[in-house]
XYZ file of C-alpha atoms in Angstrom:
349
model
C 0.737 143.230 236.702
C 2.426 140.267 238.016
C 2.916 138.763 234.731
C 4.410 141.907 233.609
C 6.906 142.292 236.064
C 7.549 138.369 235.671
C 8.310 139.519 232.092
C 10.141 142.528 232.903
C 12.790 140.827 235.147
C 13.279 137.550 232.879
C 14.081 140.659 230.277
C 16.945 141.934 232.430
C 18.135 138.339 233.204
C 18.650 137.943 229.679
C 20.676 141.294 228.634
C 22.659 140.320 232.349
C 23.449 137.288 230.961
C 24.034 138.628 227.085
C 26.466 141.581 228.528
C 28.449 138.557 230.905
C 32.188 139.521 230.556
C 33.834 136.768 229.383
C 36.825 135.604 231.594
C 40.325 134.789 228.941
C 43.460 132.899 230.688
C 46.695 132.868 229.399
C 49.505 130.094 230.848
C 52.974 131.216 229.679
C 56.311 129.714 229.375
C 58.395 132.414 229.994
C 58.639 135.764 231.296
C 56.442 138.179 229.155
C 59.076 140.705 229.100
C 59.484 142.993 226.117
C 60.122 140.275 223.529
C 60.241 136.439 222.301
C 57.488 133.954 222.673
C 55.535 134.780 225.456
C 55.747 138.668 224.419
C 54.180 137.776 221.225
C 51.330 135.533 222.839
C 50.860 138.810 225.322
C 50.250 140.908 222.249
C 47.377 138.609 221.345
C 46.124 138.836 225.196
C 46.610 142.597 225.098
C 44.383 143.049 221.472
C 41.754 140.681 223.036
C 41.341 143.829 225.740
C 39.848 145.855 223.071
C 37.291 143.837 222.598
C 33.953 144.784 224.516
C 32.508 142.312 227.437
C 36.184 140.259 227.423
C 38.571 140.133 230.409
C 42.116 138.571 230.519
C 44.751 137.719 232.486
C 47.921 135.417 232.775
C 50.418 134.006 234.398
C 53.781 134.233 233.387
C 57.194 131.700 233.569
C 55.249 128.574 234.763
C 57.489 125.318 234.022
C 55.430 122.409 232.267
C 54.401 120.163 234.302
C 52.898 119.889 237.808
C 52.728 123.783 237.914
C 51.399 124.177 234.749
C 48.818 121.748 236.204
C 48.363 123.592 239.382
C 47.599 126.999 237.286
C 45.166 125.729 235.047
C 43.570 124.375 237.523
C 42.802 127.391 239.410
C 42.151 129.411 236.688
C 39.190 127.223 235.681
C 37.971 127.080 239.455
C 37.989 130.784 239.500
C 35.649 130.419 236.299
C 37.723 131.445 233.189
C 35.667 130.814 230.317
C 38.646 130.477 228.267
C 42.397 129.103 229.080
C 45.256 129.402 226.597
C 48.210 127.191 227.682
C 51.108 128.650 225.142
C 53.913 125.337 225.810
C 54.276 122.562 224.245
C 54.348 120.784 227.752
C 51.461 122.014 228.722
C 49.578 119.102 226.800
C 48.858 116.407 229.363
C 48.544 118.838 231.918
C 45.711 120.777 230.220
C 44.075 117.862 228.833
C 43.529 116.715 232.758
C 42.193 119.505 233.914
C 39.691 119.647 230.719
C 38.305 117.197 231.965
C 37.553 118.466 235.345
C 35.320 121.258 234.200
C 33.630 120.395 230.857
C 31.765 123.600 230.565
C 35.360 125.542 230.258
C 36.940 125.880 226.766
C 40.908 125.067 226.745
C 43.123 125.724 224.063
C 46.592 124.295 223.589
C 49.463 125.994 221.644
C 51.626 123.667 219.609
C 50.116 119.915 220.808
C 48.141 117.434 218.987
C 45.541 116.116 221.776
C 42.540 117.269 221.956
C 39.063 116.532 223.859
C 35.357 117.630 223.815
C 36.315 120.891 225.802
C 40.000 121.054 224.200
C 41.810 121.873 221.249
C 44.897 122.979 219.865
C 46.499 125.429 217.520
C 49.874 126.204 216.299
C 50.557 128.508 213.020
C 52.579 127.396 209.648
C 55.734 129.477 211.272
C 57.753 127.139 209.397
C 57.132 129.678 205.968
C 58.189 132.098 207.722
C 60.905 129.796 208.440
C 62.155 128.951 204.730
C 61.927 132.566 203.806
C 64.726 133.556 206.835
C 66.705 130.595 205.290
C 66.849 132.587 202.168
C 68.139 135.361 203.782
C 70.986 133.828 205.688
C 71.493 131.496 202.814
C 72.345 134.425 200.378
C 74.189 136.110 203.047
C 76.586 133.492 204.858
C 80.248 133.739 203.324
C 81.624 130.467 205.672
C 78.508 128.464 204.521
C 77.951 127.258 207.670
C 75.005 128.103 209.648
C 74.233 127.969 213.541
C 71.053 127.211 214.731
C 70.475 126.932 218.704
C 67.011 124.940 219.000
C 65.317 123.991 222.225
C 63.685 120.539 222.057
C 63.761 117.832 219.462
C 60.074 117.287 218.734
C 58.559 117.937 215.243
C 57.711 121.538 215.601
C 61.397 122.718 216.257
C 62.888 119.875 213.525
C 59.785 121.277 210.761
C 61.370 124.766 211.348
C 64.878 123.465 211.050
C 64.549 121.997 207.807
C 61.895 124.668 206.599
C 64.949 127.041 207.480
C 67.761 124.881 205.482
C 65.520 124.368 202.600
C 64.827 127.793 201.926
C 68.900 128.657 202.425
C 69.430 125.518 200.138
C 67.515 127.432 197.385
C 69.326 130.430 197.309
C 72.502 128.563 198.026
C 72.924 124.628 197.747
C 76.279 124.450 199.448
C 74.552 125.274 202.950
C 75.207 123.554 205.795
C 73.157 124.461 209.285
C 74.442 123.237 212.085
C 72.532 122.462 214.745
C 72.369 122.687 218.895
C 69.950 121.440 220.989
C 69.962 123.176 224.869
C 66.526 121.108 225.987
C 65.371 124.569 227.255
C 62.729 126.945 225.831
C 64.240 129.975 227.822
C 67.528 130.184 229.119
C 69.461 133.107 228.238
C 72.903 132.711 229.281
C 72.724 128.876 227.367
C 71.222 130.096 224.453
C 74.600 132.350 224.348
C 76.863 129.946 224.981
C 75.304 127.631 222.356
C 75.453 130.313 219.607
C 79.252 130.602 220.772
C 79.681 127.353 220.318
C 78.391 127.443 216.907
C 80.459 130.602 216.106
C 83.574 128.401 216.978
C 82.470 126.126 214.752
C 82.612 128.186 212.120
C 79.267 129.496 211.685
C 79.249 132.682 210.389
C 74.753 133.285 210.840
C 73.015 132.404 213.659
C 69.608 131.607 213.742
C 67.574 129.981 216.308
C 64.370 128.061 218.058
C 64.706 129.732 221.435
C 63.157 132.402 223.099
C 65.620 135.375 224.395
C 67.645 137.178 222.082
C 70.924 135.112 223.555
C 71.780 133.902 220.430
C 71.476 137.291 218.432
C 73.721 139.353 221.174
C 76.268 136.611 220.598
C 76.596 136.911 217.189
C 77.224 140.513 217.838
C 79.570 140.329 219.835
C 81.576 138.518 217.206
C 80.957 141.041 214.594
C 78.298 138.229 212.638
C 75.111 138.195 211.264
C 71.378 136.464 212.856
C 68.272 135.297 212.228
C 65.374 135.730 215.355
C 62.498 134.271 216.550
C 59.005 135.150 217.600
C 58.975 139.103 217.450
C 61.422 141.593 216.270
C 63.953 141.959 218.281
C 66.816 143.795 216.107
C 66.478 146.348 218.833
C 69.076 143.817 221.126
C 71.441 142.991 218.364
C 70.771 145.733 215.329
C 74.324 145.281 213.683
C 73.717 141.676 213.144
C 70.010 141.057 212.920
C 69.058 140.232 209.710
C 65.238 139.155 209.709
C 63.165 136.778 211.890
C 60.132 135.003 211.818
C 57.591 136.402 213.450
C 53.986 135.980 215.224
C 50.751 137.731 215.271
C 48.262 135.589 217.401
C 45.412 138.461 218.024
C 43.380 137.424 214.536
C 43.173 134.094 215.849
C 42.568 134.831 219.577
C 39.678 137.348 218.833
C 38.253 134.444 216.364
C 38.010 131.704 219.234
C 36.638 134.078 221.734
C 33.871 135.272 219.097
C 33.339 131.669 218.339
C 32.896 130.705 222.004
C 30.659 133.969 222.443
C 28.206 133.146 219.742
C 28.190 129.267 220.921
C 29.916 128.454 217.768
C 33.162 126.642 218.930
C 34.325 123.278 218.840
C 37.255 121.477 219.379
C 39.962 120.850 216.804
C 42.680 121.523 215.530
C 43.883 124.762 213.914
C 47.100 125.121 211.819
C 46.324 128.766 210.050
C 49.707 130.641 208.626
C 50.775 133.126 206.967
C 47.846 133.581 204.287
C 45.801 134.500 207.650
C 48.370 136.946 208.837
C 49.141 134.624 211.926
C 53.033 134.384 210.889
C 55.178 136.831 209.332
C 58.448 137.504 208.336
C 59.953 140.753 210.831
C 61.270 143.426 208.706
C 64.901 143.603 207.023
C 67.988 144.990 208.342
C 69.980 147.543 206.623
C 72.630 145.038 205.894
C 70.397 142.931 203.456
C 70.610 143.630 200.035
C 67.506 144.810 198.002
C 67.818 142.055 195.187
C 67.541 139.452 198.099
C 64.950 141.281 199.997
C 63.185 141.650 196.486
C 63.912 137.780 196.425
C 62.423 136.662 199.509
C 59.372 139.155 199.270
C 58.126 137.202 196.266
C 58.326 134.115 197.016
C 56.273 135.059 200.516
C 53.851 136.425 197.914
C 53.848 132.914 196.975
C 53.259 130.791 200.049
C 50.524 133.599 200.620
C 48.622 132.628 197.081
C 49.250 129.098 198.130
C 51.670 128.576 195.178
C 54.876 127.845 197.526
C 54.608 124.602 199.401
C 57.943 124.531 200.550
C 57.587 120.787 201.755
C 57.557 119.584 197.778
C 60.254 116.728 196.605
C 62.409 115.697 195.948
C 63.947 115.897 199.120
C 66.469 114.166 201.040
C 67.132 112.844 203.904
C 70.452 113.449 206.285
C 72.136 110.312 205.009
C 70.961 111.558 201.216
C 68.033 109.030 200.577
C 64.944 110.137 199.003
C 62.497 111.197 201.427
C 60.046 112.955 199.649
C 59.461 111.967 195.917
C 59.718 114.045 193.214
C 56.557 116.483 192.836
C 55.050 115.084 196.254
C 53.679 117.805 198.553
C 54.730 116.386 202.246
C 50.815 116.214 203.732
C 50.549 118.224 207.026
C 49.852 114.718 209.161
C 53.404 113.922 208.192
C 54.390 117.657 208.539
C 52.899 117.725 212.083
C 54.959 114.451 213.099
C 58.294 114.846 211.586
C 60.933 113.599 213.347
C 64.102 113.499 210.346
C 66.372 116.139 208.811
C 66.474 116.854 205.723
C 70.231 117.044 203.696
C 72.414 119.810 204.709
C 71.553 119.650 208.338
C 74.221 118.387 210.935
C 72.822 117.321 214.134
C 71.178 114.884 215.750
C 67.080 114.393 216.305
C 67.450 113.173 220.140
């Protein structure tokens, strides 16, 4: 009888311990809101809900650095299996705390460090990226585009000259002017850098940034824009054209599986638009069909893997040969670029 009861608890210890909700953290840049980066990251936090025996919960607008620190930190006290830290300058921060409490997965958005207990993921946006730069590309009259970008660092400069290649190849007189405001959220400077631009004689603006700023501007002056992150033609419908766009919940409900079934490990992920992380929002009224047929087939393309977009030859700013005929850029030199490519005015710092 003893042995029997023995057996009968160590029975309900084990389905306790199989049904143990898992605890999910999310650290976010910026206000969740209704759109823009953190919105999209949210809807990935949100579809993770709907998953039996999983908890979540976040913390939104937390500046990199010592508060992004701070945050992590007591999430994994409180005994998160899982942290998400969606910033690029979350990195060092994260990385820190990972090692603090080795039996807590983290995962970090956009970085390239990585430890036992940490890795990192971004998604190919820049695709998405070169198929928007079609669209503007076919529909800019001044050839000049704006682009308001937040920080110099590879991912932002990969999606500027994804952006100005794919305008280049419906258009090769294409300029894209670009403006850094060193902030990932700031709406009222994300305006007055599009204005900028518009003064400049930009007649689409597109952008790196995570408010819809830049759009409203370009409304105001009666132009055309590109997005960024969600759809968010809702804020600027007479001038939105397209945008590229995210859909984290396939890979957020494929770590937390993974760490459920004991199956994760650190590395790093880089899935895109063949995995239906990045996308391209849908058209506005405004865009022809020929060009929407245009676009549409070549993102058939980079789906079937046919599309590199990365492929020389390409140039430099200053016009020298950066990428050799026929050469497919490898991601390790994707992941760290720090040039522009021909067409681009701007700086890198």
């Amino acid at each position: 009888m003893i042995f029997m009861a023995l057996f009968c608890l160590a029975g309900i210890s084990t389905i306790h311990a199989a049904e143990k909700e898992l605890m999910v953290g999310f650290v976010y840049v910026s206000p969740v809101g209704d759109a823009g980066w953190s919105h999209a990251h949210d809807q990935g936090r949100l579809a993770l809900e709907e998953m039996p025996g999983v908890k979540t919960a976040f913390v939104e607008a937390v500046a990199e650095g010592p508060d992004a620190e701070r945050v992590i930190q007591t999430m994994a006290r409180r005994g998160y299996d899982i942290i998400f830290a969606t910033s690029f300058g979350y990195m060092d921060p994260m990385l820190k705390v990972a090692g603090q409490f080795p039996n807590t997965v983290f995962m970090h958005c956009s970085g390239f460090k990585t430890a036992d207990n940490m890795g990192n993921y971004f998604g190919r946006i820049y695709q998405a990226r070169y198929l928007s730069g079609m669209v503007a590309g076919a529909m800019t009259t001044s050839n000049v585009i704006g682009y308001v970008a937040a920080y110099p660092i590879p991912e932002v400069i990969r999606g500027i000259n994804a952006f100005t290649l794919g305008a280049q190849a419906v258009n090769p007189d294409v300029t894209v002017r670009v403006v850094w405001t060193k902030t990932w959220y700031d709406p009222a400077m994300e305006k007055e850098a599009a204005k900028s631009l518009l003064d400049a004689g930009a007649d689409i603006i597109a952008q790196h940034q995570d408010s819809p700023g830049p759009q409203e501007a370009a409304q105001q002056q009666g132009v055309y824009s590109i997005g960024y992150n969600t759809d968010m033609s809702r804020f600027a419908p007479n001038a939105h054209l397209t945008a590229p766009i995210w859909n984290w919940a396939p890979y957020y409900q494929q770590v937390v599986e993974q760490v459920r079934n004991g199956t994760w490990t650190a590395s790093s992920d880089w899935p895109g638009m063949a995995e239906g992380i990045v996308d391209l929002a849908p058209f506005g009224p405004m865009v022809p069909q020929e060009v929407q047929d245009r676009v549409l087939a070549v993102k058939e393309q980079i789906i079937r893997g046919e599309e590199k977009i990365f492929v020389g030859p390409i140039n430099n700013q200053q016009g020298a040969e950066k990428v050799a005929d026929g050469v497919v850029l490898p991601d390790e030199e994707l992941l760290s670029m720090n040039w522009f490519v021909q067409g681009v005015v701007g700086t890198t710092e």
